[in-house]
Amino acid sequence: MKPEDSRAVRRLMRLPFLILLLSGLSSCRQKDLSSDHQKPADTHQNITTQNPDIDQSLSLSTENLRSKTGIYTLENGGKSLASRLWLFDNAEKTIDIQYYSFAKDKTGLIASDRIVLAADRGVKVRILIDDAASRMYSYEIQLLNTHENIDIRIYNAGLMLGRLDRRLKKLSENYNRLLRRMHNKTVTIDDKICITGGRNIADEYFDFDDRFNFRDRDVILFGKAVSDVKKSFELFWNDSLTVPYSKLSGKSKKAKRDEPKNFEDMHKKANESYSKEMKEYAKLFPKEITEAQKANQFIWVDQVSFVSDIPGKNEDRKERKGGICNDSIMSLIKQAKTFIDIQSPYFITTEVSEALIKETVDRGVKIRLLTNSLASIDNIEAFSGYQKDRETILKAGVDIFEFKPDSKVRFKLMIPEVQAPLNYKPVYGLHSKTIVIDGYITVIGSYNLDPRSDNYNTECFTIIRSREVAKILSGYLEEEILPENSWHVDQKFNPDAKAGIKKRIKSFTKKIIPKKLL
């Protein structure tokens, strides 16, 4: 269970009386997937895919953009935010945003501000967020939605956003889908550049939080594979589970802005939060891309696939288990020949996955796992699920490393200007989701190796078939399993005692939660 999932589930647990009431509404009908998953209308019509200005700014080859996919990973949290801000500032036609969680903190405010400024230039902006994990208030979303060039839609509505009566109506329609959330994370600019990976929009994903930050990873896709991201976005945007925010708020999209000065307030507050250092990082993004190409850190790849679950995930499947992403991961593991390196914040096994792990190791494939320790994780429910089966995983032959909350690699990956004013260092937890197989296949995305990603949440990831990219990612993993960054776990040692007593007690008590919900 992701930290943002944990918050969502806690919200659900506060509604037991409502769930009991709704469980009696047997007249609620399941949606007809055969009609909902037809090819959607393309709401960005007649948009050219060539943008000379942005191509030239980033020194991108027009021919490569047409026939290949450029790959560049974003390891540094602050620079990952800066890359988004530069792209918002330089978008010419469209910005499509799909996120599980979009917060109203510093980074959310700065991002919202740059989005509004892009819309002021005439850029068409579409924002799709999940209802349960929303960390903005309704009035903040309503403000953005009043802009004539910004459209906001909500996936699987009924819990958090909109007028109470309209939320309850949607909840009555979707009560059997309360745990099924949209965990996809993509930002697509002008239909040809996309950032996708593990980060949501919130301070802790970009090194801005005072108490806890994530070591996370995104990948920027340039060119060919972005068309697959667009197809997935259109599928979600036009699905019946997705609702225009105006239908939840009861306020017409055509309504004139009630308080134009609120945008002025947003610009003012965002400018106060947008430091000189961050502005400089954003300004230098084109130089970063140019230098990455020269240093062979930016790789043009022939075989890149963007994989995404469909809206509703598996409602057309027997027992409503699995999905496109789960099928793809299972297939890749079964085809592995020499080694699988896994970096996942949560690793919660089932009987099926335990059997697959054992079968894979038995046929000579080496599996290494880097995941959170109890000391570094912020989601104790998820850790308790892993903790129950850690010994079984070890006995199956998996080599386990657990991330340290004070790992030295954070000084290399975090922007120093953000943390410098503090007289202490925030906890550093693992959130990146990456798999490297046989030194050739790399998977980067939103998918955790746990039952929620398997069966409940819609997920997405990029499969990259390139030895050059795999080598780059393996280098990061090798560094992060060093003793200065992680503990090496075996059947005689685990670092649970390094966590505080409160965490250990909570982890023990959380073991009563069924793994299928984690």
Short mmCIF file of C-alpha atoms in Angstrom, two decimals:
data_model
loop_
_atom_site.label_atom_id
_atom_site.label_comp_id
_atom_site.label_asym_id
_atom_site.label_seq_id
_atom_site.Cartn_x
_atom_site.Cartn_y
_atom_site.Cartn_z
CA MET A 1 0.00 0.00 0.00
CA LYS A 2 1.40 3.35 -1.02
CA PRO A 3 1.56 6.20 1.53
CA GLU A 4 -1.09 8.04 -0.46
CA ASP A 5 -3.12 4.80 -0.64
CA SER A 6 -2.87 4.53 3.12
CA ARG A 7 -4.41 7.97 3.49
CA ALA A 8 -7.18 7.05 1.07
CA VAL A 9 -7.96 3.80 2.83
CA ARG A 10 -8.08 5.54 6.19
CA ARG A 11 -10.70 7.85 4.70
CA LEU A 12 -12.69 4.85 3.64
CA MET A 13 -12.44 3.34 7.11
CA ARG A 14 -14.10 6.48 8.47
CA LEU A 15 -17.20 5.72 6.40
CA PRO A 16 -18.29 2.27 7.65
CA PHE A 17 -21.88 3.33 8.25
CA LEU A 18 -22.12 4.74 4.76
CA ILE A 19 -20.62 1.63 3.19
CA LEU A 20 -23.09 -0.55 5.10
CA LEU A 21 -25.93 1.61 3.89
CA LEU A 22 -24.76 1.50 0.30
CA SER A 23 -24.15 -2.25 0.39
CA GLY A 24 -27.91 -2.64 0.47
CA LEU A 25 -28.37 -0.81 -2.80
CA SER A 26 -28.53 -3.97 -4.85
CA SER A 27 -30.21 -2.13 -7.68
CA CYS A 28 -26.92 -0.40 -8.55
CA ARG A 29 -25.81 -1.89 -11.83
CA GLN A 30 -22.28 -2.64 -13.02
CA LYS A 31 -21.11 -0.56 -15.96
CA ASP A 32 -20.93 -2.23 -19.35
CA LEU A 33 -17.22 -2.43 -20.13
CA SER A 34 -17.86 -3.46 -23.70
CA SER A 35 -19.20 0.00 -24.40
CA ASP A 36 -16.99 1.99 -22.01
CA HIS A 37 -13.73 0.79 -23.53
CA GLN A 38 -14.42 1.60 -27.14
CA LYS A 39 -11.90 3.82 -28.90
CA PRO A 40 -12.33 7.27 -27.33
CA ALA A 41 -12.76 10.52 -29.16
CA ASP A 42 -9.54 12.47 -29.50
CA THR A 43 -10.27 15.78 -27.82
CA HIS A 44 -6.99 17.32 -28.98
CA GLN A 45 -7.74 17.49 -32.68
CA ASN A 46 -5.49 18.84 -35.41
CA ILE A 47 -2.42 19.28 -33.25
CA THR A 48 0.89 19.03 -35.04
CA THR A 49 3.51 16.92 -33.30
CA GLN A 50 6.48 19.04 -34.35
CA ASN A 51 7.38 22.03 -32.22
CA PRO A 52 10.57 23.56 -33.64
CA ASP A 53 11.13 25.88 -30.70
CA ILE A 54 11.04 23.25 -27.98
CA ASP A 55 12.95 20.77 -30.15
CA GLN A 56 15.71 23.27 -30.82
CA SER A 57 15.84 24.37 -27.18
CA LEU A 58 16.50 20.77 -26.12
CA SER A 59 18.72 19.93 -29.13
CA LEU A 60 16.40 17.10 -30.19
CA SER A 61 16.70 15.45 -33.59
CA THR A 62 13.47 15.62 -35.59
CA GLU A 63 14.22 12.27 -37.20
CA ASN A 64 14.90 10.62 -33.83
CA LEU A 65 11.67 12.05 -32.41
CA ARG A 66 9.77 10.46 -35.28
CA SER A 67 11.35 6.99 -35.26
CA LYS A 68 12.74 6.43 -31.73
CA THR A 69 12.14 7.26 -28.08
CA GLY A 70 14.57 9.37 -26.11
CA ILE A 71 15.14 8.14 -22.54
CA TYR A 72 16.42 10.26 -19.67
CA THR A 73 15.83 9.40 -16.02
CA LEU A 74 15.17 12.01 -13.35
CA GLU A 75 16.90 10.94 -10.14
CA ASN A 76 17.13 14.25 -8.30
CA GLY A 77 13.82 15.35 -6.77
CA GLY A 78 14.31 19.09 -7.12
CA LYS A 79 15.53 18.82 -10.70
CA SER A 80 12.58 16.57 -11.50
CA LEU A 81 10.29 19.40 -10.41
CA ALA A 82 12.37 21.91 -12.36
CA SER A 83 12.02 19.84 -15.53
CA ARG A 84 8.23 19.90 -15.18
CA LEU A 85 8.22 23.65 -14.63
CA TRP A 86 10.40 24.27 -17.70
CA LEU A 87 8.09 22.12 -19.82
CA PHE A 88 5.01 23.95 -18.50
CA ASP A 89 6.68 27.27 -19.33
CA ASN A 90 7.61 26.14 -22.85
CA ALA A 91 4.50 24.18 -23.85
CA GLU A 92 2.92 25.64 -26.97
CA LYS A 93 -0.27 23.67 -27.57
CA THR A 94 -1.28 21.13 -24.92
CA ILE A 95 -0.54 19.89 -21.42
CA ASP A 96 -2.16 16.61 -20.28
CA ILE A 97 -1.73 15.75 -16.59
CA GLN A 98 -2.77 12.46 -14.99
CA TYR A 99 -1.95 11.99 -11.31
CA TYR A 100 -3.05 9.95 -8.36
CA SER A 101 -2.27 12.76 -5.94
CA PHE A 102 -1.86 16.50 -6.51
CA ALA A 103 -1.18 18.37 -3.26
CA LYS A 104 -1.76 22.01 -2.31
CA ASP A 105 1.69 22.42 -0.72
CA LYS A 106 4.65 24.43 -2.05
CA THR A 107 5.35 22.26 -5.08
CA GLY A 108 1.65 21.92 -5.88
CA LEU A 109 1.25 25.69 -5.66
CA ILE A 110 4.25 26.36 -7.91
CA ALA A 111 3.11 23.75 -10.44
CA SER A 112 -0.45 25.13 -10.45
CA ASP A 113 0.88 28.63 -11.00
CA ARG A 114 2.95 27.59 -14.04
CA ILE A 115 -0.03 25.65 -15.42
CA VAL A 116 -2.26 28.74 -15.15
CA LEU A 117 0.39 30.87 -16.86
CA ALA A 118 0.58 28.32 -19.67
CA ALA A 119 -3.21 28.41 -20.00
CA ASP A 120 -3.05 32.21 -20.13
CA ARG A 121 -0.82 31.83 -23.21
CA GLY A 122 -3.54 29.73 -24.89
CA VAL A 123 -2.19 26.27 -24.05
CA LYS A 124 -5.02 23.76 -23.60
CA VAL A 125 -4.64 22.01 -20.24
CA ARG A 126 -6.41 18.84 -19.12
CA ILE A 127 -5.97 17.59 -15.55
CA LEU A 128 -7.17 14.14 -14.44
CA ILE A 129 -6.82 13.19 -10.78
CA ASP A 130 -8.09 10.42 -8.55
CA ASP A 131 -10.82 11.42 -6.12
CA ALA A 132 -9.75 9.46 -3.03
CA ALA A 133 -6.18 10.74 -2.95
CA SER A 134 -6.90 14.37 -3.71
CA ARG A 135 -4.95 16.69 -1.44
CA MET A 136 -6.53 19.85 -2.76
CA TYR A 137 -9.76 21.30 -1.45
CA SER A 138 -12.75 21.59 -3.74
CA TYR A 139 -12.50 25.38 -3.92
CA GLU A 140 -8.87 25.15 -5.10
CA ILE A 141 -9.77 22.76 -7.89
CA GLN A 142 -12.80 24.89 -8.72
CA LEU A 143 -10.54 27.92 -9.10
CA LEU A 144 -8.33 26.15 -11.64
CA ASN A 145 -11.38 24.78 -13.42
CA THR A 146 -12.78 28.27 -14.00
CA HIS A 147 -9.98 29.03 -16.44
CA GLU A 148 -11.27 28.82 -19.99
CA ASN A 149 -8.24 26.76 -21.09
CA ILE A 150 -8.16 24.34 -18.15
CA ASP A 151 -10.46 21.32 -17.85
CA ILE A 152 -10.40 19.09 -14.77
CA ARG A 153 -11.92 15.65 -14.45
CA ILE A 154 -12.08 13.29 -11.49
CA TYR A 155 -11.61 9.52 -11.61
CA ASN A 156 -13.86 7.25 -9.51
CA ALA A 157 -15.62 10.13 -7.76
CA GLY A 158 -17.71 10.00 -4.60
CA LEU A 159 -15.38 10.48 -1.64
CA MET A 160 -13.61 13.82 -1.48
CA LEU A 161 -14.42 16.35 -4.17
CA GLY A 162 -17.53 18.30 -5.06
CA ARG A 163 -20.84 19.07 -3.37
CA LEU A 164 -21.89 16.61 -0.67
CA ASP A 165 -25.13 15.58 -2.39
CA ARG A 166 -23.34 14.92 -5.68
CA ARG A 167 -20.54 13.03 -3.94
CA LEU A 168 -23.09 10.78 -2.25
CA LYS A 169 -24.79 10.12 -5.56
CA LYS A 170 -21.49 9.06 -7.13
CA LEU A 171 -20.62 7.04 -4.04
CA SER A 172 -23.85 5.09 -4.38
CA GLU A 173 -22.90 4.28 -7.97
CA ASN A 174 -19.28 3.37 -7.18
CA TYR A 175 -19.45 1.89 -3.66
CA ASN A 176 -18.08 -1.45 -4.84
CA ARG A 177 -15.09 0.34 -6.38
CA LEU A 178 -13.98 2.34 -3.33
CA LEU A 179 -10.60 0.61 -3.10
CA ARG A 180 -10.00 0.78 -6.85
CA ARG A 181 -8.00 3.89 -7.55
CA MET A 182 -6.11 5.46 -10.46
CA HIS A 183 -2.40 5.34 -9.55
CA ASN A 184 -1.11 6.44 -13.00
CA LYS A 185 1.35 9.33 -13.15
CA THR A 186 2.02 11.15 -16.44
CA VAL A 187 2.62 14.69 -17.66
CA THR A 188 2.54 15.05 -21.45
CA ILE A 189 3.59 18.20 -23.28
CA ASP A 190 2.50 18.94 -26.87
CA ASP A 191 1.90 15.21 -27.44
CA LYS A 192 5.60 14.42 -27.77
CA ILE A 193 7.35 14.79 -24.41
CA CYS A 194 6.19 12.92 -21.30
CA ILE A 195 7.36 12.57 -17.71
CA THR A 196 6.20 9.38 -16.03
CA GLY A 197 7.34 7.32 -13.06
CA GLY A 198 6.87 7.19 -9.31
CA ARG A 199 6.40 10.81 -8.27
CA ASN A 200 3.09 12.46 -7.41
CA ILE A 201 2.86 16.24 -7.08
CA ALA A 202 3.70 16.91 -3.42
CA ASP A 203 6.64 18.30 -1.45
CA GLU A 204 7.97 14.94 -0.27
CA TYR A 205 8.58 13.76 -3.85
CA PHE A 206 10.76 16.77 -4.71
CA ASP A 207 12.92 17.17 -1.55
CA PHE A 208 10.81 20.05 -0.21
CA ASP A 209 9.41 18.41 2.92
CA ASP A 210 10.83 19.33 6.32
CA ARG A 211 10.39 15.87 7.87
CA PHE A 212 10.29 13.14 5.23
CA ASN A 213 11.38 12.94 1.59
CA PHE A 214 11.39 10.15 -0.98
CA ARG A 215 14.18 8.78 -3.09
CA ASP A 216 12.12 8.44 -6.25
CA ARG A 217 12.52 8.15 -10.01
CA ASP A 218 10.85 9.47 -13.15
CA VAL A 219 11.75 8.93 -16.77
CA ILE A 220 11.30 11.49 -19.54
CA LEU A 221 10.11 10.03 -22.83
CA PHE A 222 10.81 12.00 -25.99
CA GLY A 223 9.20 11.06 -29.30
CA LYS A 224 7.68 7.82 -30.51
CA ALA A 225 6.44 6.12 -27.29
CA VAL A 226 4.60 9.27 -26.21
CA SER A 227 1.80 8.36 -28.62
CA ASP A 228 1.02 5.35 -26.41
CA VAL A 229 0.84 7.62 -23.35
CA LYS A 230 -1.61 9.84 -25.20
CA LYS A 231 -3.81 6.86 -26.13
CA SER A 232 -3.94 5.78 -22.49
CA PHE A 233 -4.78 9.30 -21.32
CA GLU A 234 -7.60 9.59 -23.84
CA LEU A 235 -9.01 6.25 -22.68
CA PHE A 236 -9.18 7.44 -19.06
CA TRP A 237 -10.33 10.96 -19.95
CA ASN A 238 -13.34 9.68 -21.89
CA ASP A 239 -14.29 6.74 -19.66
CA SER A 240 -17.58 6.67 -17.74
CA LEU A 241 -15.66 6.40 -14.44
CA THR A 242 -14.24 9.86 -15.15
CA VAL A 243 -16.45 12.85 -14.31
CA PRO A 244 -16.02 16.53 -15.26
CA TYR A 245 -15.42 18.45 -12.06
CA SER A 246 -18.23 20.87 -12.93
CA LYS A 247 -20.72 18.00 -12.56
CA LEU A 248 -19.48 17.38 -9.01
CA SER A 249 -19.30 21.03 -8.01
CA GLY A 250 -22.62 22.06 -9.56
CA LYS A 251 -20.92 25.11 -11.07
CA SER A 252 -20.97 25.46 -14.83
CA LYS A 253 -17.67 25.41 -16.64
CA LYS A 254 -18.90 28.40 -18.63
CA ALA A 255 -19.36 30.50 -15.51
CA LYS A 256 -17.26 33.63 -15.36
CA ARG A 257 -14.41 33.61 -12.86
CA ASP A 258 -15.97 34.59 -9.53
CA GLU A 259 -12.76 35.98 -8.09
CA PRO A 260 -10.13 36.87 -10.70
CA LYS A 261 -7.92 38.21 -7.93
CA ASN A 262 -7.54 34.66 -6.63
CA PHE A 263 -5.27 33.94 -9.58
CA GLU A 264 -3.30 37.02 -8.62
CA ASP A 265 -3.03 35.65 -5.08
CA MET A 266 -1.85 32.31 -6.48
CA HIS A 267 0.83 34.00 -8.59
CA LYS A 268 2.01 36.03 -5.62
CA LYS A 269 2.21 33.09 -3.21
CA ALA A 270 3.84 30.84 -5.82
CA ASN A 271 6.46 33.46 -6.57
CA GLU A 272 7.29 33.64 -2.87
CA SER A 273 7.77 29.85 -2.77
CA TYR A 274 9.61 29.62 -6.11
CA SER A 275 13.18 30.26 -4.98
CA LYS A 276 15.95 31.75 -7.09
CA GLU A 277 17.75 28.41 -6.96
CA MET A 278 14.76 26.50 -8.32
CA LYS A 279 14.23 29.08 -11.05
CA GLU A 280 17.85 28.60 -12.04
CA TYR A 281 17.48 24.81 -12.12
CA ALA A 282 14.45 25.18 -14.39
CA LYS A 283 16.28 27.64 -16.62
CA LEU A 284 19.19 25.18 -16.98
CA PHE A 285 17.01 22.21 -18.00
CA PRO A 286 17.88 22.49 -21.73
CA LYS A 287 21.58 22.53 -20.83
CA GLU A 288 21.05 19.46 -18.62
CA ILE A 289 19.50 17.57 -21.56
CA THR A 290 22.25 18.65 -23.96
CA GLU A 291 24.99 17.59 -21.54
CA ALA A 292 23.20 14.29 -20.84
CA GLN A 293 23.24 13.47 -24.55
CA LYS A 294 26.96 14.16 -24.71
CA ALA A 295 27.60 12.02 -21.61
CA ASN A 296 25.47 9.10 -22.90
CA GLN A 297 22.99 9.53 -20.07
CA PHE A 298 20.28 10.43 -22.58
CA ILE A 299 19.73 7.42 -24.83
CA TRP A 300 17.71 7.10 -28.07
CA VAL A 301 16.06 3.66 -28.00
CA ASP A 302 14.30 1.68 -30.74
CA GLN A 303 12.20 -0.58 -28.49
CA VAL A 304 10.22 1.28 -25.82
CA SER A 305 6.71 0.34 -24.69
CA PHE A 306 4.39 2.34 -22.45
CA VAL A 307 2.07 -0.06 -20.62
CA SER A 308 -1.07 1.00 -18.76
CA ASP A 309 -4.05 -0.66 -17.18
CA ILE A 310 -7.46 0.31 -18.54
CA PRO A 311 -10.07 2.24 -16.53
CA GLY A 312 -11.82 -0.20 -14.24
CA LYS A 313 -8.69 -2.36 -14.43
CA ASN A 314 -10.10 -5.89 -14.31
CA GLU A 315 -13.87 -5.64 -13.94
CA ASP A 316 -14.24 -7.76 -17.04
CA ARG A 317 -12.10 -10.57 -15.54
CA LYS A 318 -13.09 -13.55 -13.46
CA GLU A 319 -12.65 -12.78 -9.75
CA ARG A 320 -11.56 -9.25 -10.79
CA LYS A 321 -7.87 -10.02 -10.33
CA GLY A 322 -4.80 -8.94 -12.26
CA GLY A 323 -4.64 -6.53 -15.15
CA ILE A 324 -2.52 -5.50 -18.11
CA CYS A 325 0.36 -4.27 -15.93
CA ASN A 326 0.34 -7.36 -13.72
CA ASP A 327 0.28 -9.63 -16.77
CA SER A 328 3.25 -7.79 -18.28
CA ILE A 329 5.35 -7.96 -15.09
CA MET A 330 4.63 -11.67 -14.64
CA SER A 331 5.60 -12.35 -18.26
CA LEU A 332 8.88 -10.45 -17.95
CA ILE A 333 9.82 -12.34 -14.78
CA LYS A 334 9.03 -15.69 -16.39
CA GLN A 335 11.27 -14.83 -19.36
CA ALA A 336 14.26 -13.74 -17.23
CA LYS A 337 17.41 -15.78 -17.86
CA THR A 338 20.19 -14.58 -15.55
CA PHE A 339 19.15 -11.91 -13.03
CA ILE A 340 16.36 -9.63 -11.84
CA ASP A 341 17.13 -6.51 -9.80
CA ILE A 342 14.08 -4.99 -8.11
CA GLN A 343 13.74 -1.59 -6.48
CA SER A 344 10.31 -1.26 -4.89
CA PRO A 345 9.18 0.67 -1.79
CA TYR A 346 6.73 -2.11 -0.91
CA PHE A 347 7.10 -5.83 -1.51
CA ILE A 348 4.05 -7.78 -0.41
CA THR A 349 3.79 -11.29 -1.73
CA THR A 350 0.88 -13.63 -2.40
CA GLU A 351 0.86 -17.40 -2.85
CA VAL A 352 1.07 -16.86 -6.60
CA SER A 353 4.02 -14.45 -6.44
CA GLU A 354 5.86 -16.59 -3.86
CA ALA A 355 5.55 -19.60 -6.14
CA LEU A 356 6.81 -17.54 -9.10
CA ILE A 357 9.79 -16.28 -7.08
CA LYS A 358 10.76 -19.80 -6.03
CA GLU A 359 10.38 -21.18 -9.56
CA THR A 360 12.48 -18.30 -10.95
CA VAL A 361 15.32 -18.76 -8.44
CA ASP A 362 15.23 -22.56 -8.84
CA ARG A 363 15.95 -22.23 -12.55
CA GLY A 364 19.09 -20.23 -11.83
CA VAL A 365 17.91 -16.61 -11.99
CA LYS A 366 19.44 -14.39 -9.30
CA ILE A 367 16.95 -12.00 -7.68
CA ARG A 368 18.02 -8.96 -5.66
CA LEU A 369 15.50 -6.74 -3.87
CA LEU A 370 15.99 -3.23 -2.52
CA THR A 371 13.02 -2.10 -0.45
CA ASN A 372 12.29 0.07 2.57
CA SER A 373 13.35 -0.80 6.08
CA LEU A 374 10.98 -0.25 8.98
CA ALA A 375 13.12 2.76 9.86
CA SER A 376 12.80 4.39 6.41
CA ILE A 377 9.19 3.58 5.50
CA ASP A 378 6.30 5.93 6.18
CA ASN A 379 3.63 3.30 5.54
CA ILE A 380 3.73 0.83 8.38
CA GLU A 381 0.71 -1.11 7.09
CA ALA A 382 2.63 -1.98 3.94
CA PHE A 383 5.74 -2.93 5.86
CA SER A 384 3.78 -5.25 8.14
CA GLY A 385 2.63 -7.21 5.07
CA TYR A 386 6.22 -7.59 3.86
CA GLN A 387 7.48 -8.32 7.36
CA LYS A 388 5.16 -11.32 7.73
CA ASP A 389 6.69 -13.07 4.72
CA ARG A 390 10.27 -11.75 4.75
CA GLU A 391 11.67 -15.04 6.02
CA THR A 392 9.80 -16.97 3.31
CA ILE A 393 11.22 -14.64 0.66
CA LEU A 394 14.74 -15.11 2.02
CA LYS A 395 14.37 -18.89 2.08
CA ALA A 396 13.25 -18.80 -1.55
CA GLY A 397 16.69 -17.38 -2.37
CA VAL A 398 16.06 -13.64 -2.79
CA ASP A 399 18.94 -11.35 -1.79
CA ILE A 400 17.32 -8.55 0.25
CA PHE A 401 18.58 -5.04 1.02
CA GLU A 402 16.61 -2.55 3.13
CA PHE A 403 17.04 1.19 2.67
CA LYS A 404 18.50 3.32 5.48
CA PRO A 405 16.59 6.45 6.58
CA ASP A 406 19.88 8.39 6.67
CA SER A 407 21.42 6.92 3.51
CA LYS A 408 24.43 8.86 2.30
CA VAL A 409 23.13 8.86 -1.27
CA ARG A 410 20.58 11.51 -0.30
CA PHE A 411 23.30 14.16 -0.27
CA LYS A 412 23.98 13.32 -3.90
CA LEU A 413 20.34 13.18 -4.99
CA MET A 414 18.70 15.98 -3.02
CA ILE A 415 18.96 19.67 -3.92
CA PRO A 416 21.07 21.17 -1.10
CA GLU A 417 19.44 24.62 -1.28
CA VAL A 418 16.09 23.24 -0.10
CA GLN A 419 17.48 21.41 2.93
CA ALA A 420 20.31 23.82 3.81
CA PRO A 421 18.21 26.08 6.11
CA LEU A 422 17.34 23.10 8.33
CA ASN A 423 19.50 22.22 11.32
CA TYR A 424 18.60 18.54 10.88
CA LYS A 425 18.15 16.11 7.99
CA PRO A 426 14.69 14.74 7.14
CA VAL A 427 14.11 11.00 6.90
CA TYR A 428 14.83 9.66 3.42
CA GLY A 429 12.54 6.83 2.27
CA LEU A 430 12.49 4.75 -0.90
CA HIS A 431 9.67 5.31 -3.42
CA SER A 432 11.20 4.49 -6.82
CA LYS A 433 9.77 1.52 -8.69
CA THR A 434 12.32 0.01 -11.08
CA ILE A 435 13.16 -3.47 -12.35
CA VAL A 436 16.25 -4.40 -14.39
CA ILE A 437 16.26 -7.80 -16.08
CA ASP A 438 19.24 -9.56 -17.69
CA GLY A 439 21.11 -6.29 -18.22
CA TYR A 440 18.79 -5.44 -21.13
CA ILE A 441 15.21 -4.76 -19.99
CA THR A 442 14.35 -1.86 -17.67
CA VAL A 443 10.91 -1.16 -16.19
CA ILE A 444 10.20 2.27 -14.62
CA GLY A 445 6.77 3.39 -13.47
CA SER A 446 4.10 3.62 -10.78
CA TYR A 447 3.76 -0.13 -10.19
CA ASN A 448 4.60 -1.53 -6.75
CA LEU A 449 5.03 -5.24 -6.19
CA ASP A 450 2.01 -5.65 -3.93
CA PRO A 451 -1.65 -6.78 -4.16
CA ARG A 452 -2.96 -3.24 -4.61
CA SER A 453 -0.93 -2.69 -7.77
CA ASP A 454 -1.73 -6.24 -8.89
CA ASN A 455 -5.48 -6.15 -8.45
CA TYR A 456 -6.95 -2.80 -7.36
CA ASN A 457 -5.15 0.30 -8.64
CA THR A 458 -4.69 1.14 -12.29
CA GLU A 459 -0.96 1.48 -12.93
CA CYS A 460 1.44 2.38 -15.72
CA PHE A 461 5.10 1.83 -16.53
CA THR A 462 7.60 2.04 -19.36
CA ILE A 463 9.47 -1.04 -20.63
CA ILE A 464 12.81 -0.07 -22.15
CA ARG A 465 14.83 -2.61 -24.11
CA SER A 466 18.33 -1.15 -24.14
CA ARG A 467 21.61 -2.36 -22.64
CA GLU A 468 22.79 1.25 -22.31
CA VAL A 469 19.74 2.26 -20.23
CA ALA A 470 19.90 -0.94 -18.15
CA LYS A 471 23.56 -0.22 -17.36
CA ILE A 472 22.70 3.28 -16.15
CA LEU A 473 19.93 2.02 -13.87
CA SER A 474 22.01 -0.89 -12.56
CA GLY A 475 24.67 1.65 -11.58
CA TYR A 476 22.16 3.48 -9.38
CA LEU A 477 21.06 0.22 -7.75
CA GLU A 478 24.62 -0.91 -7.08
CA GLU A 479 25.33 2.35 -5.30
CA GLU A 480 22.17 2.23 -3.24
CA ILE A 481 22.80 -1.29 -1.87
CA LEU A 482 26.19 -0.23 -0.49
CA PRO A 483 26.45 -0.44 3.34
CA GLU A 484 26.32 3.35 3.63
CA ASN A 485 22.88 3.34 2.02
CA SER A 486 21.21 0.02 2.88
CA TRP A 487 21.27 -2.89 5.28
CA HIS A 488 21.91 -6.37 3.87
CA VAL A 489 19.25 -8.67 5.30
CA ASP A 490 19.61 -12.42 5.83
CA GLN A 491 17.95 -15.10 7.95
CA LYS A 492 20.05 -14.08 10.96
CA PHE A 493 19.74 -10.30 10.68
CA ASN A 494 17.18 -7.65 9.89
CA PRO A 495 17.30 -3.96 10.87
CA ASP A 496 13.84 -3.70 12.47
CA ALA A 497 15.46 -2.81 15.80
CA LYS A 498 16.89 0.34 14.18
CA ALA A 499 13.36 1.76 14.07
CA GLY A 500 11.78 3.40 17.09
CA ILE A 501 9.71 1.42 19.57
CA LYS A 502 6.48 3.07 18.39
CA LYS A 503 7.07 1.95 14.83
CA ARG A 504 7.85 -1.59 15.94
CA ILE A 505 4.68 -1.79 17.99
CA LYS A 506 2.58 -0.38 15.17
CA SER A 507 4.11 -2.80 12.69
CA PHE A 508 3.24 -5.72 14.96
CA THR A 509 -0.38 -4.61 15.44
CA LYS A 510 -0.90 -3.91 11.72
CA LYS A 511 -0.24 -7.54 10.83
CA ILE A 512 -3.94 -8.26 11.34
CA ILE A 513 -4.75 -6.36 8.12
CA PRO A 514 -5.35 -8.84 5.25
CA LYS A 515 -2.51 -8.68 2.73
CA LYS A 516 -4.94 -8.37 -0.16
CA LEU A 517 -5.82 -4.85 1.08
CA LEU A 518 -2.19 -3.68 1.34
#
